[in-house]
Structures are given as structure tokens and as C-alpha cells.
Tab-separated table of C-alpha atoms and ligand atoms in Angstrom:
chain	number	residue	atom	x	y	z
V	1	MET	CA	152.061	72.164	119.648
V	2	LYS	CA	155.244	73.123	119.897
V	3	ILE	CA	157.294	74.172	122.512
V	4	SER	CA	160.467	75.585	123.213
V	5	ILE	CA	161.471	75.892	126.667
V	6	ILE	CA	165.186	78.232	126.917
V	7	GLY	CA	166.924	77.874	130.189
V	8	THR	CA	167.087	74.367	131.466
V	9	GLY	CA	167.083	74.860	134.977
V	10	TYR	CA	165.222	73.627	137.297
V	11	VAL	CA	161.781	75.137	136.290
V	12	GLY	CA	162.682	74.918	132.379
V	13	LEU	CA	163.485	70.730	132.962
V	14	VAL	CA	160.707	70.045	134.779
V	15	THR	CA	157.885	71.811	132.538
V	16	GLY	CA	159.534	71.002	129.445
V	17	SER	CA	159.302	67.441	130.659
V	18	CYS	CA	156.014	67.297	131.669
V	19	PHE	CA	154.903	69.387	128.520
V	20	ALA	CA	156.479	66.958	126.279
V	21	GLU	CA	154.699	64.081	128.237
V	22	LEU	CA	151.755	65.273	127.872
V	23	GLY	CA	152.000	64.871	123.926
V	24	ASN	CA	153.871	67.838	123.003
V	25	LYS	CA	156.759	68.521	120.617
V	26	VAL	CA	159.386	70.317	122.520
V	27	ILE	CA	162.530	71.233	122.799
V	28	CYS	CA	164.806	71.778	125.689
V	29	ALA	CA	166.910	75.030	124.925
V	30	ASP	CA	170.169	76.468	127.462
V	31	ASN	CA	173.588	78.032	125.920
V	32	ASP	CA	175.087	76.190	128.366
V	33	ALA	CA	176.607	73.475	125.918
V	34	ALA	CA	177.520	71.220	128.235
V	35	LYS	CA	174.676	70.476	129.944
V	36	ILE	CA	172.807	70.289	126.692
V	37	LYS	CA	175.606	67.828	125.874
V	38	GLY	CA	174.543	65.234	129.892
V	39	LEU	CA	170.671	65.693	128.624
V	40	LYS	CA	171.483	64.432	124.889
V	41	LYS	CA	172.626	61.400	126.807
V	42	GLY	CA	170.459	61.598	129.975
V	43	ILE	CA	172.034	63.221	132.456
V	44	ILE	CA	170.311	65.335	134.919
V	45	PRO	CA	171.548	68.103	136.628
V	46	ILE	CA	169.286	68.056	139.547
V	47	TYR	CA	167.876	65.329	141.369
V	48	GLU	CA	163.721	65.299	141.274
V	49	PRO	CA	162.035	62.096	141.843
V	50	GLY	CA	160.720	60.634	138.183
V	51	LEU	CA	162.303	63.545	136.248
V	52	LYS	CA	165.169	60.925	135.026
V	53	GLU	CA	162.391	58.758	133.688
V	54	LEU	CA	160.648	61.670	132.498
V	55	VAL	CA	163.420	62.543	130.250
V	56	ILE	CA	164.638	59.327	129.145
V	57	LYS	CA	161.161	58.581	128.392
V	58	ASN	CA	160.261	61.416	125.814
V	59	THR	CA	163.355	61.783	124.893
V	60	ARG	CA	162.938	58.671	123.213
V	61	LYS	CA	159.791	58.627	121.399
V	62	LYS	CA	161.159	61.950	119.949
V	63	ARG	CA	158.885	64.322	121.794
V	64	LEU	CA	162.133	65.771	123.326
V	65	LYS	CA	165.579	67.529	122.781
V	66	PHE	CA	167.774	69.427	124.075
V	67	SER	CA	169.089	71.952	121.751
V	68	ALA	CA	172.250	74.726	122.488
V	69	SER	CA	171.121	76.622	119.892
V	70	ILE	CA	167.702	79.085	121.311
V	71	SER	CA	168.080	80.912	117.543
V	72	GLU	CA	167.230	77.332	116.565
V	73	ALA	CA	164.367	76.257	119.323
V	74	VAL	CA	162.748	79.840	118.454
V	75	ARG	CA	162.391	79.877	114.689
V	76	SER	CA	161.083	76.158	114.936
V	77	SER	CA	157.973	76.387	117.942
V	78	ASP	CA	154.953	78.679	118.211
V	79	ILE	CA	155.341	78.544	121.635
V	80	ILE	CA	158.225	79.774	123.565
V	81	PHE	CA	159.013	79.860	127.270
V	82	ILE	CA	161.525	82.199	128.584
V	83	ALA	CA	162.720	79.873	132.507
V	84	VAL	CA	165.806	81.512	132.657
V	85	GLY	CA	167.279	82.334	136.296
V	86	THR	CA	166.108	85.851	137.830
V	87	PRO	CA	168.692	85.607	140.595
V	88	SER	CA	168.976	88.332	143.077
V	89	SER	CA	171.264	91.188	142.886
V	90	ASP	CA	173.293	92.670	145.708
V	91	THR	CA	169.881	95.348	146.930
V	92	GLY	CA	167.747	92.301	146.737
V	93	GLU	CA	166.255	93.570	142.405
V	94	ALA	CA	165.903	90.994	140.337
V	95	ASP	CA	168.807	90.624	137.624
V	96	LEU	CA	166.714	90.625	134.610
V	97	THR	CA	169.680	90.758	131.756
V	98	GLY	CA	168.807	86.462	131.563
V	99	ILE	CA	165.401	87.578	130.009
V	100	GLU	CA	166.266	90.508	128.570
V	101	ASN	CA	168.996	88.267	126.598
V	102	VAL	CA	166.587	85.857	125.497
V	103	ALA	CA	163.387	88.922	124.015
V	104	ARG	CA	166.405	89.777	121.830
V	105	ASN	CA	167.016	86.215	121.117
V	106	ILE	CA	163.826	85.659	120.343
V	107	ALA	CA	162.634	88.690	118.463
V	108	LEU	CA	166.247	88.345	116.272
V	109	ASN	CA	164.868	85.373	115.465
V	110	MET	CA	161.009	85.190	115.340
V	111	ASN	CA	160.282	83.620	111.634
V	112	SER	CA	156.457	83.450	112.351
V	113	TYR	CA	153.377	83.755	114.769
V	114	LYS	CA	154.515	83.352	118.365
V	115	LEU	CA	153.438	83.042	122.324
V	116	ILE	CA	156.531	84.066	124.576
V	117	VAL	CA	155.471	82.984	127.810
V	118	GLU	CA	157.033	84.220	130.732
V	119	LYS	CA	157.537	80.929	133.065
V	120	SER	CA	160.998	82.326	135.478
V	121	THR	CA	159.361	84.183	138.512
V	122	VAL	CA	160.073	88.060	137.680
V	123	PRO	CA	158.818	91.499	139.145
V	124	VAL	CA	155.296	92.785	137.600
V	125	GLU	CA	155.584	94.668	134.931
V	126	THR	CA	158.103	92.397	133.430
V	127	GLY	CA	155.506	90.796	131.074
V	128	LEU	CA	155.361	94.684	129.313
V	129	TRP	CA	158.988	94.793	129.065
V	130	VAL	CA	159.481	92.019	127.143
V	131	LYS	CA	156.483	93.038	124.750
V	132	ARG	CA	158.714	96.410	124.018
V	133	THR	CA	162.226	94.533	123.834
V	134	ILE	CA	160.977	92.399	121.088
V	135	SER	CA	158.826	94.994	119.413
V	136	THR	CA	162.042	97.162	119.590
V	137	TYR	CA	164.498	94.417	117.698
V	138	ILE	CA	162.434	92.857	116.239
V	139	ARG	CA	163.003	92.281	112.324
V	140	LYS	CA	159.927	90.791	110.732
V	141	LYS	CA	156.358	91.778	110.067
V	142	VAL	CA	155.164	88.918	112.775
V	143	ARG	CA	152.352	89.309	115.410
V	144	PHE	CA	153.323	87.998	118.908
V	145	ASP	CA	151.800	87.440	122.143
V	146	VAL	CA	153.641	88.002	125.358
V	147	VAL	CA	151.440	86.185	128.462
V	148	SER	CA	152.375	85.363	131.979
V	149	ASN	CA	151.786	81.755	132.958
V	150	PRO	CA	154.291	81.530	136.736
V	151	GLU	CA	154.943	78.505	138.068
V	152	PHE	CA	153.881	77.467	141.521
V	153	LEU	CA	155.692	73.986	141.323
V	154	ARG	CA	157.942	71.768	144.433
V	155	GLU	CA	160.966	70.495	144.472
V	156	GLY	CA	160.653	67.444	145.734
V	157	SER	CA	157.156	67.107	144.548
V	158	ALA	CA	157.169	69.262	140.949
V	159	ILE	CA	156.424	66.747	138.813
V	160	ALA	CA	153.546	66.027	140.499
V	161	ASP	CA	152.566	69.479	140.856
V	162	PHE	CA	153.048	70.590	137.535
V	163	MET	CA	150.801	67.362	136.569
V	164	HIS	CA	147.735	68.214	139.198
V	165	PRO	CA	148.064	71.818	140.230
V	166	ASP	CA	145.619	73.841	142.438
V	167	ARG	CA	145.469	76.075	140.244
V	168	VAL	CA	146.586	77.717	136.657
V	169	VAL	CA	147.964	80.957	136.108
V	170	ILE	CA	147.508	82.996	132.258
V	171	GLY	CA	147.900	86.312	131.979
V	172	ALA	CA	146.606	86.706	128.296
V	173	GLU	CA	146.926	90.332	126.083
V	174	SER	CA	144.533	88.668	123.152
V	175	LYS	CA	142.171	86.099	122.503
V	176	LEU	CA	144.347	84.287	120.615
V	177	ALA	CA	146.904	84.241	123.445
V	178	ARG	CA	144.669	82.947	125.903
V	179	ASP	CA	143.018	80.519	123.343
V	180	LEU	CA	146.870	78.725	122.497
V	181	MET	CA	147.142	78.957	126.053
V	182	LEU	CA	144.087	77.207	127.082
V	183	GLU	CA	144.548	74.741	124.330
V	184	LEU	CA	148.450	73.570	125.518
V	185	TYR	CA	147.222	73.501	129.478
V	186	LYS	CA	143.263	71.402	128.728
V	187	PRO	CA	145.064	67.961	129.426
V	188	LEU	CA	145.724	68.930	133.705
V	189	LYS	CA	141.644	69.389	133.561
V	190	SER	CA	142.872	72.392	136.268
V	191	HIS	CA	141.492	75.180	137.471
V	192	VAL	CA	142.565	77.495	134.797
V	193	VAL	CA	142.833	81.617	136.120
V	194	VAL	CA	143.132	83.725	132.968
V	195	THR	CA	143.850	87.617	134.290
V	196	ASP	CA	145.267	90.424	133.067
V	197	ILE	CA	149.273	90.332	132.748
V	198	LYS	CA	150.491	92.386	135.329
V	199	SER	CA	147.996	90.713	137.889
V	200	ALA	CA	149.477	86.728	137.402
V	201	GLU	CA	152.955	88.099	138.166
V	202	LEU	CA	152.093	89.388	141.483
V	203	ILE	CA	149.602	86.100	142.032
V	204	LYS	CA	153.253	85.098	141.958
V	205	HIS	CA	154.265	87.537	143.827
V	206	ALA	CA	152.161	87.478	146.171
V	207	SER	CA	151.715	83.621	147.136
V	208	ASN	CA	155.365	82.656	147.561
V	209	SER	CA	155.123	85.962	150.372
V	210	PHE	CA	152.063	84.596	151.899
V	211	LEU	CA	152.946	81.233	151.797
V	212	ALA	CA	156.449	82.400	153.346
V	213	ALA	CA	154.359	84.458	156.001
V	214	LYS	CA	152.797	82.238	157.269
V	215	ILE	CA	155.626	80.384	157.981
V	216	SER	CA	157.413	83.222	159.462
V	217	PHE	CA	154.419	83.308	161.294
V	218	ILE	CA	154.052	79.659	162.791
V	219	ASN	CA	157.638	80.471	163.827
V	220	ALA	CA	156.598	83.198	165.934
V	221	ILE	CA	153.938	81.615	167.843
V	222	ALA	CA	157.008	78.531	168.317
V	223	ARG	CA	158.922	81.311	170.517
V	224	ILE	CA	155.366	82.267	172.538
V	225	CYS	CA	155.159	78.016	172.954
V	226	ASP	CA	159.033	77.917	174.076
V	227	LYS	CA	158.241	81.116	176.630
V	228	VAL	CA	155.036	79.304	177.990
V	229	GLY	CA	155.565	75.745	177.679
V	230	ALA	CA	152.498	75.053	174.750
V	231	ASP	CA	153.418	72.895	172.267
V	232	ILE	CA	153.779	73.974	168.717
V	233	THR	CA	152.041	70.945	167.102
V	234	GLU	CA	149.479	71.352	168.878
V	235	VAL	CA	148.608	74.801	168.197
V	236	ALA	CA	149.457	75.107	164.557
V	237	TYR	CA	146.745	71.598	164.423
V	238	GLY	CA	144.077	73.289	166.319
V	239	MET	CA	144.731	76.518	163.844
V	240	GLY	CA	144.527	74.614	160.833
V	241	LEU	CA	141.592	72.904	161.118
V	242	ASP	CA	140.264	75.803	160.467
V	243	LYS	CA	139.496	75.921	156.498
V	244	ARG	CA	140.202	79.666	156.474
V	245	ILE	CA	143.426	78.993	157.775
V	246	GLY	CA	144.291	75.564	156.677
V	247	PRO	CA	147.228	73.012	157.271
V	248	GLY	CA	149.772	73.155	155.772
V	249	PHE	CA	152.970	75.381	156.164
V	250	LEU	CA	152.238	75.152	159.261
V	251	ASN	CA	155.647	73.423	160.779
V	252	ALA	CA	158.176	75.044	162.515
V	253	GLY	CA	161.736	74.558	162.502
V	254	ILE	CA	164.508	76.721	161.267
V	255	GLY	CA	163.029	78.976	158.694
V	256	TYR	CA	162.186	78.390	154.714
V	257	GLY	CA	165.284	78.221	152.672
V	258	GLY	CA	165.485	77.503	148.996
V	259	SER	CA	165.893	79.194	145.589
V	260	CYS	CA	162.494	80.973	145.965
V	261	PHE	CA	160.829	81.686	148.943
V	262	PRO	CA	164.306	84.596	149.976
V	263	LYS	CA	165.221	85.774	146.821
V	264	ASP	CA	161.209	85.963	146.242
V	265	LEU	CA	160.954	87.891	149.353
V	266	ASP	CA	163.367	90.242	148.866
V	267	ALA	CA	162.666	90.939	145.058
V	268	PHE	CA	158.904	91.735	146.062
V	269	ILE	CA	160.140	93.913	148.766
V	270	HIS	CA	161.889	95.754	146.343
V	271	ILE	CA	159.333	96.199	144.049
V	272	SER	CA	156.725	97.983	146.496
V	273	GLU	CA	159.697	99.999	147.337
V	274	LYS	CA	160.673	101.028	144.200
V	275	ILE	CA	156.656	101.409	143.570
V	276	GLY	CA	156.246	103.583	147.097
V	277	TYR	CA	154.874	100.899	149.705
V	278	ASP	CA	156.965	99.595	152.419
V	279	PHE	CA	156.267	97.004	152.047
V	280	LYS	CA	156.955	96.455	156.429
V	281	LEU	CA	154.807	93.232	156.342
V	282	LEU	CA	157.484	90.971	154.977
V	283	LYS	CA	160.328	93.017	156.493
V	284	ASN	CA	158.963	91.313	159.745
V	285	VAL	CA	158.908	87.851	158.115
V	286	ARG	CA	161.882	87.970	156.125
V	287	GLU	CA	163.408	89.112	159.941
V	288	ILE	CA	161.625	86.479	161.614
V	289	ASN	CA	163.568	83.578	159.412
V	290	SER	CA	166.746	84.306	159.349
V	291	GLN	CA	165.787	84.393	163.629
V	292	GLN	CA	165.089	80.603	162.946
V	293	GLN	CA	168.691	79.736	163.166
V	294	GLN	CA	170.415	81.612	165.900
V	295	LEU	CA	166.854	80.450	168.290
V	296	LEU	CA	168.554	76.959	167.118
V	297	LEU	CA	172.488	77.722	168.064
V	298	HIS	CA	171.194	79.113	171.553
V	299	LYS	CA	168.818	76.033	172.280
V	300	LEU	CA	172.035	74.199	171.158
V	301	LYS	CA	174.423	76.100	173.176
V	302	GLU	CA	172.264	75.708	176.529
V	303	HIS	CA	172.854	72.457	176.554
V	304	LEU	CA	176.556	71.487	175.213
V	305	TRP	CA	177.997	74.481	176.637
V	306	ILE	CA	180.717	75.207	174.779
V	307	LEU	CA	181.028	74.103	171.183
V	308	LYS	CA	184.807	74.043	170.209
V	309	ASP	CA	185.945	71.112	170.336
V	310	LYS	CA	182.560	69.227	170.628
V	311	PHE	CA	181.874	66.294	167.868
V	312	ILE	CA	177.754	67.504	166.195
V	313	GLY	CA	176.207	64.652	164.024
V	314	VAL	CA	173.732	66.732	161.721
V	315	LEU	CA	171.469	65.095	159.379
V	316	GLY	CA	170.263	66.564	156.459
V	317	VAL	CA	171.353	69.310	154.535
V	318	SER	CA	168.960	69.583	152.216
V	319	PHE	CA	166.956	72.877	151.997
V	320	LYS	CA	163.818	70.598	152.596
V	321	PRO	CA	163.635	66.942	151.535
V	322	ASP	CA	163.778	64.424	148.122
V	323	THR	CA	166.069	67.462	147.108
V	324	ASP	CA	169.387	68.412	147.064
V	325	ASP	CA	169.377	72.088	146.780
V	326	ILE	CA	171.076	73.455	149.343
V	327	ARG	CA	170.159	76.742	147.680
V	328	ASN	CA	169.506	79.273	150.675
V	329	ALA	CA	169.522	75.765	152.495
V	330	PRO	CA	169.706	77.368	156.949
V	331	SER	CA	171.860	74.181	157.815
V	332	ILE	CA	174.466	76.056	155.591
V	333	ASP	CA	174.543	79.486	158.109
V	334	ILE	CA	173.904	76.556	160.470
V	335	VAL	CA	176.481	74.616	160.261
V	336	ASN	CA	179.436	76.957	159.587
V	337	TYR	CA	178.989	78.940	162.542
V	338	LEU	CA	179.205	75.744	164.808
V	339	GLU	CA	183.046	75.307	162.159
V	340	LYS	CA	183.315	78.750	163.244
V	341	GLU	CA	183.063	77.451	167.339
V	342	GLY	CA	185.216	75.026	166.199
V	343	ALA	CA	183.482	72.452	166.436
V	344	HIS	CA	183.575	69.697	164.505
V	345	ILE	CA	180.485	68.165	162.329
V	346	ARG	CA	180.062	64.953	161.122
V	347	LEU	CA	177.072	64.747	158.294
V	348	TYR	CA	174.679	62.909	156.032
V	349	ASP	CA	171.992	63.831	153.513
V	350	PRO	CA	170.683	61.066	151.424
V	351	SER	CA	171.229	63.210	148.553
V	352	ALA	CA	172.762	66.638	149.209
V	353	MET	CA	175.930	65.567	150.252
V	354	PRO	CA	177.749	66.089	146.614
V	355	LYS	CA	176.700	69.981	146.382
V	356	ALA	CA	177.799	70.175	150.183
V	357	LYS	CA	181.154	69.285	149.546
V	358	LYS	CA	182.036	72.005	147.428
V	359	LEU	CA	180.656	74.611	149.945
V	360	LEU	CA	182.143	73.186	153.631
V	361	LYS	CA	184.744	71.852	153.100
V	362	LYS	CA	186.019	70.724	156.651
V	363	VAL	CA	183.044	69.409	157.526
V	364	HIS	CA	183.280	64.871	157.622
V	365	PHE	CA	180.477	63.499	155.024
V	366	CYS	CA	179.316	59.792	157.262
V	367	GLN	CA	177.563	57.269	154.697
V	368	ASP	CA	175.130	57.039	157.027
V	369	ALA	CA	173.219	57.930	160.240
V	370	TYR	CA	174.991	55.992	162.366
V	371	SER	CA	177.828	57.420	160.911
V	372	ALA	CA	177.443	60.920	161.490
V	373	ALA	CA	175.891	59.612	165.703
V	374	ARG	CA	179.190	57.412	166.147
V	375	GLY	CA	181.460	59.659	168.800
V	376	SER	CA	179.443	62.429	168.565
V	377	ASP	CA	178.214	64.510	171.498
V	378	CYS	CA	174.644	65.493	170.407
V	379	LEU	CA	172.915	65.337	166.874
V	380	LEU	CA	171.270	68.131	165.200
V	381	ILE	CA	168.075	67.118	162.383
V	382	LEU	CA	168.436	70.330	160.024
V	383	THR	CA	166.203	68.678	157.132
V	384	GLU	CA	163.306	66.290	157.713
V	385	TRP	CA	164.292	63.137	155.823
V	386	ASP	CA	161.994	60.198	155.571
V	387	GLU	CA	164.048	58.236	156.249
V	388	PHE	CA	165.339	60.114	158.644
V	389	LYS	CA	161.694	58.758	160.707
V	390	SER	CA	162.714	54.874	160.530
V	391	LEU	CA	166.063	55.094	162.179
V	392	ASP	CA	166.660	52.284	164.571
V	393	LEU	CA	166.996	54.795	167.994
V	394	THR	CA	168.183	52.743	170.400
V	395	LYS	CA	170.996	51.735	167.917
V	396	ILE	CA	171.153	55.993	167.881
V	397	ARG	CA	171.093	56.491	171.478
V	398	GLY	CA	174.467	53.479	172.234
V	399	LEU	CA	176.016	55.539	169.527
V	400	LEU	CA	176.208	58.846	170.847
V	401	ARG	CA	178.784	60.387	173.213
V	402	ARG	CA	175.752	61.161	174.882
V	403	PRO	CA	172.243	61.186	173.642
V	404	LEU	CA	171.205	64.517	173.265
V	405	ILE	CA	169.231	65.482	169.761
V	406	VAL	CA	168.262	69.215	168.422
V	407	ASP	CA	165.709	68.862	166.284
V	408	GLY	CA	165.972	71.888	164.153
V	409	ARG	CA	162.441	70.443	161.591
V	410	ASN	CA	160.219	68.688	165.001
V	411	MET	CA	160.018	65.061	164.031
V	412	PHE	CA	159.749	62.969	166.989
V	413	LYS	CA	157.626	63.072	169.292
V	414	PRO	CA	159.446	65.081	172.988
V	415	GLN	CA	157.259	61.998	174.559
V	416	ASP	CA	158.372	59.063	173.169
V	417	MET	CA	161.932	60.416	172.633
V	418	GLN	CA	162.031	60.878	176.453
V	419	LYS	CA	160.979	57.065	176.566
V	420	LYS	CA	164.226	56.559	174.264
V	421	GLY	CA	166.679	58.448	176.657
V	422	PHE	CA	166.993	61.042	174.863
V	423	THR	CA	167.375	64.691	176.371
V	424	TYR	CA	165.110	66.096	172.996
V	425	VAL	CA	165.207	70.075	172.661
V	426	SER	CA	162.978	70.999	169.328
V	427	ILE	CA	161.519	73.771	168.209
V	428	GLY	CA	158.346	75.747	170.232
V	429	ARG	CA	157.655	72.251	172.150
V	430	PRO	CA	158.703	71.223	175.914
V	431	VAL	CA	161.962	70.233	176.258
V	432	VAL	CA	162.818	66.431	177.552
V	433	LEU	CA	165.274	65.012	179.927
V	434	GLY	CA	166.511	61.754	179.207
V	435	ARG	CA	168.499	59.905	182.486
C	1	UDX	C1	158.121	77.385	146.509
C	1	UDX	C2	156.790	77.197	146.671
C	1	UDX	O1	155.915	76.259	147.643
C	1	UDX	C3	156.174	76.761	144.778
C	1	UDX	O2	155.013	77.388	144.746
C	1	UDX	C4	157.256	77.924	144.155
C	1	UDX	O3	156.809	77.922	142.451
C	1	UDX	C5	159.033	77.904	144.729
C	1	UDX	O4	159.317	77.584	146.076
C	1	UDX	P1	159.666	74.812	147.154
C	1	UDX	O5	160.659	75.694	147.438
C	1	UDX	O6	160.927	74.353	146.518
C	1	UDX	O7	158.648	75.309	146.700
C	1	UDX	O8	159.515	74.649	148.574
C	1	UDX	P2	158.362	74.529	149.862
C	1	UDX	O9	158.023	73.437	149.970
C	1	UDX	O10	157.968	75.861	149.771
C	1	UDX	O11	159.265	75.152	151.199
C	1	UDX	C6	160.285	75.843	150.710
C	1	UDX	C7	160.919	76.059	152.509
C	1	UDX	O12	159.733	76.428	153.580
C	1	UDX	C8	161.789	75.161	152.798
C	1	UDX	O13	163.143	75.186	153.111
C	1	UDX	C9	161.042	74.509	153.746
C	1	UDX	O14	161.893	73.418	154.936
C	1	UDX	C10	160.476	75.022	154.814
C	1	UDX	N1	158.595	75.117	155.245
C	1	UDX	C11	157.339	75.045	153.964
C	1	UDX	C12	158.694	74.922	156.522
C	1	UDX	O15	159.592	75.750	157.429
C	1	UDX	N2	157.774	75.595	157.019
C	1	UDX	C13	156.334	74.546	156.272
C	1	UDX	O16	155.383	74.721	157.240
C	1	UDX	C14	156.792	74.503	154.815
């Protein structure tokens, strides 16, 4: 099929490359000419495992093209995915200016039947607005359909998530639209949920909110564990074996971050309020999440006492492993706070340092975890990169000024750390004291 993807951000680029890999002719379009120029040369603006290879392979096979002309992309394709950003405004409301602009542009360039697919995460009823906008600005008398097809890609595993989804959600109004979407996703042999547009839009918001609620729930239980001396990993394991609960998203830590959960929750709370429902549960989820960072800092202070002029080695700055994304990463607030208190930060992250350097001007960036530990009063773990699991902890202990590890991601077993001589502080698990 001839597809164009408008918006070459995270979602657009992964979606476009994967559809090309499935054999479609894809144009990824964006009005950022510099970005498009880079992409044409195989320069990928984000770090996502496997994406660069996919882009290069499909560009060579002439299935994937990049264009700075949205109009041209619209004219030469049958299916148009809208994958532009929907950032949060100050009130938490999703800013849909980008969506409206694209809808208008599509309307002005419509030369034959087009299927317009809403891929960006948008508030319920956006589909309706896209349809109205196109109908208002359309010049020629051509048919079109709008469908909602929310994405559920996780950063770090986006390509695998696209190729092997738990489900594909299609919200459509006409048979033609439904059939085209089913045909497009047929190679994935996935479970497909076909529904109306509004329900599809809500599936996305409800899913992300539910996952965020699961994280805040386990973080709240971790606080209880801290108070009574229980172990959150044992509690989560026992809970997760119940098929109705499931083991995923029960890792306690410093809270969720990233480009989706915080923004989507704000937007969902805002929409609910607008339609007359005070979604207190989600407000609580958000509050618990923001408290997790304070909790970590409190734990740190309990052991370091004064932060001024202490050296703190920080491992991890991305909002989760396998990505260089630092948007809404809890680590940023934590590092800023430590610096405000006068601590000196030595930070190492396997991939997010170039982005972090632009934001954290005073931090000393290190070439590896050992350099971050050297001469530090404490090692603070903020992202659970696999690489950290295989660190030579005996070496780390020798490099630290004092053997203190504060782990915001529960990466290690407290008993093992005690055997290695560390004072090891984690989330919702008993503190072990080193010698
Ligand atoms: C999320 C959704 O999972 C995905 O379906 C949607 O399309 C986009 O938003 P992503 O933001 O890439 O994906 O990351 P995800 O793996 O869901 O993690 C989000 C945050 O939650 C991270 O900060 C992570 O560290 C945190 N998290 C996750 C926990 O703190 N505990 C957990 O058990 C799981």
C-alpha cells in the first residue's frame, strides 16, 4: 500500500520503517527540513535498538522515502498516518495545534480517496475534529475516512512491539476504512480490536493510565514495606502470579517518566474534568509518582546527612533503559535537587549523556560507571541499564570513598550487596549495612 506518515518523531519513524519492512511503499514526511536531510543520509535523531538498520535497509530497497513536503506526501499516498506531537500545555491539556495543521494540509492536498489515520495519542473526540476540519477545508469533492489506530510502542523495544503487538486497535466508521486497515495489519497476524473511533481513542488513554496506576500502586505498597520491614520484590512476585494481576509493571522505584505516561495522565485528567468527571484516582496516581523522587532523596540524606560538597556518582539518566530519552526522566529532577544542595555529581549513562549534557550544565560526565564511582561518597542508581548488572562490584567498592549504594531501581539483592560489604539502600526493601 502507499502510505505516508506525517511527523518523523519517535512514533512516526518507527511506524514508517516497520510498515516499509512489511512491504509497503512509505513516505515519512516532516516540516523539519534539517531532520529530513539527516534521515535521507541515514542519520537517526533518536536511539532505538534496530531502527537505524531498518531505515537504511528499507531506504535502499526503495520502500522508504523521506520528504520535507507534507503536501507531496499526502498527494502520493492512499493512507496517511498523523504522527505529530501532542505536547502538554500549562494546564495539562494536550496541545492539538500540530494535528489541526496536518488535517488542514491534508484537506488542501486531497486528490483522491484518502484514509486518514490518527496515530498520535489524542483526547477522545479528536477524530471527530479531524473529520470536521478536513470537511471544512477540502477543495475537491473526494471521499475520505478518519480512523483511530493508537500506538502502544515502548521505547527501547518499539520495533518488536510493532511487529508482535498484544493487540492492534482500529476505530473506524466505514467498511472501506475497516477493510483497508485490516489488510494493512494482516501480515502481523495479531489480535485486532475493531471498534468505533471514540472507544479506540479511549483504549489508549485508559491503557496508559492503568499501567501508570499499577506503578503507583506498587510504589505505595513499597512505602508500607519500608515501614514494616517487608520486601517489595517478594510482595510484587506473589501478587503477579495471580493471572488477574499479572507480573508486569510491578517494579517499585523512583516513579515513571518519559514522553507518554506523565503527559497522557495530565491530558486524561484534563479531559475528564472538561466532561464533568473528577478523576481523583488518577490525580492520586500522579501524586504518588512525584513523591517517589522525594523518597529517594530522603533515603540518601538519611545516610549522607549533609549533601553540600559531597561527591555523588550517578548511574543512569534516561527515563528507562535502552533509550537515550530524558524527557520527564525522574533523574533530572533528582540531579537538579542534589546540585541545589551543593553536591557534586559525576554521572554515567550508556546512551543518554549527549542529551543530558545540554540540560545538566554543571554535572561532570564520566566515561564509565567506574569513573563515576571513583572518589564518590555514594553511588546512586537511577536507571536499570543491563550493563550495570555486570559491574565488578568489588572494584566499585574499592573506588568509592565510602561503600554506600542508593538504588532507585532495586537492581541488586540486598543480601548479595551486604556480602560485598556495601551499605545498600533500595525502595521498599530492608536496608543492609556494610562493614
Ligand atoms: C509507554 C507505554 O508502555 C506504551 O504502550 C505507550 O505507547 C508509550 O508509553 P514507554 O514510555 O516507552 O511506553 O515506557 P514504559 O516501558 O511503559 O515505562 C514507562 C515508565 O514507567 C518508565 O519511566 C519506567 O521506568 C517506569 N516503570 C515501568 C516503572 O517504574 N515500573 C515498572 O514496573 C514499569
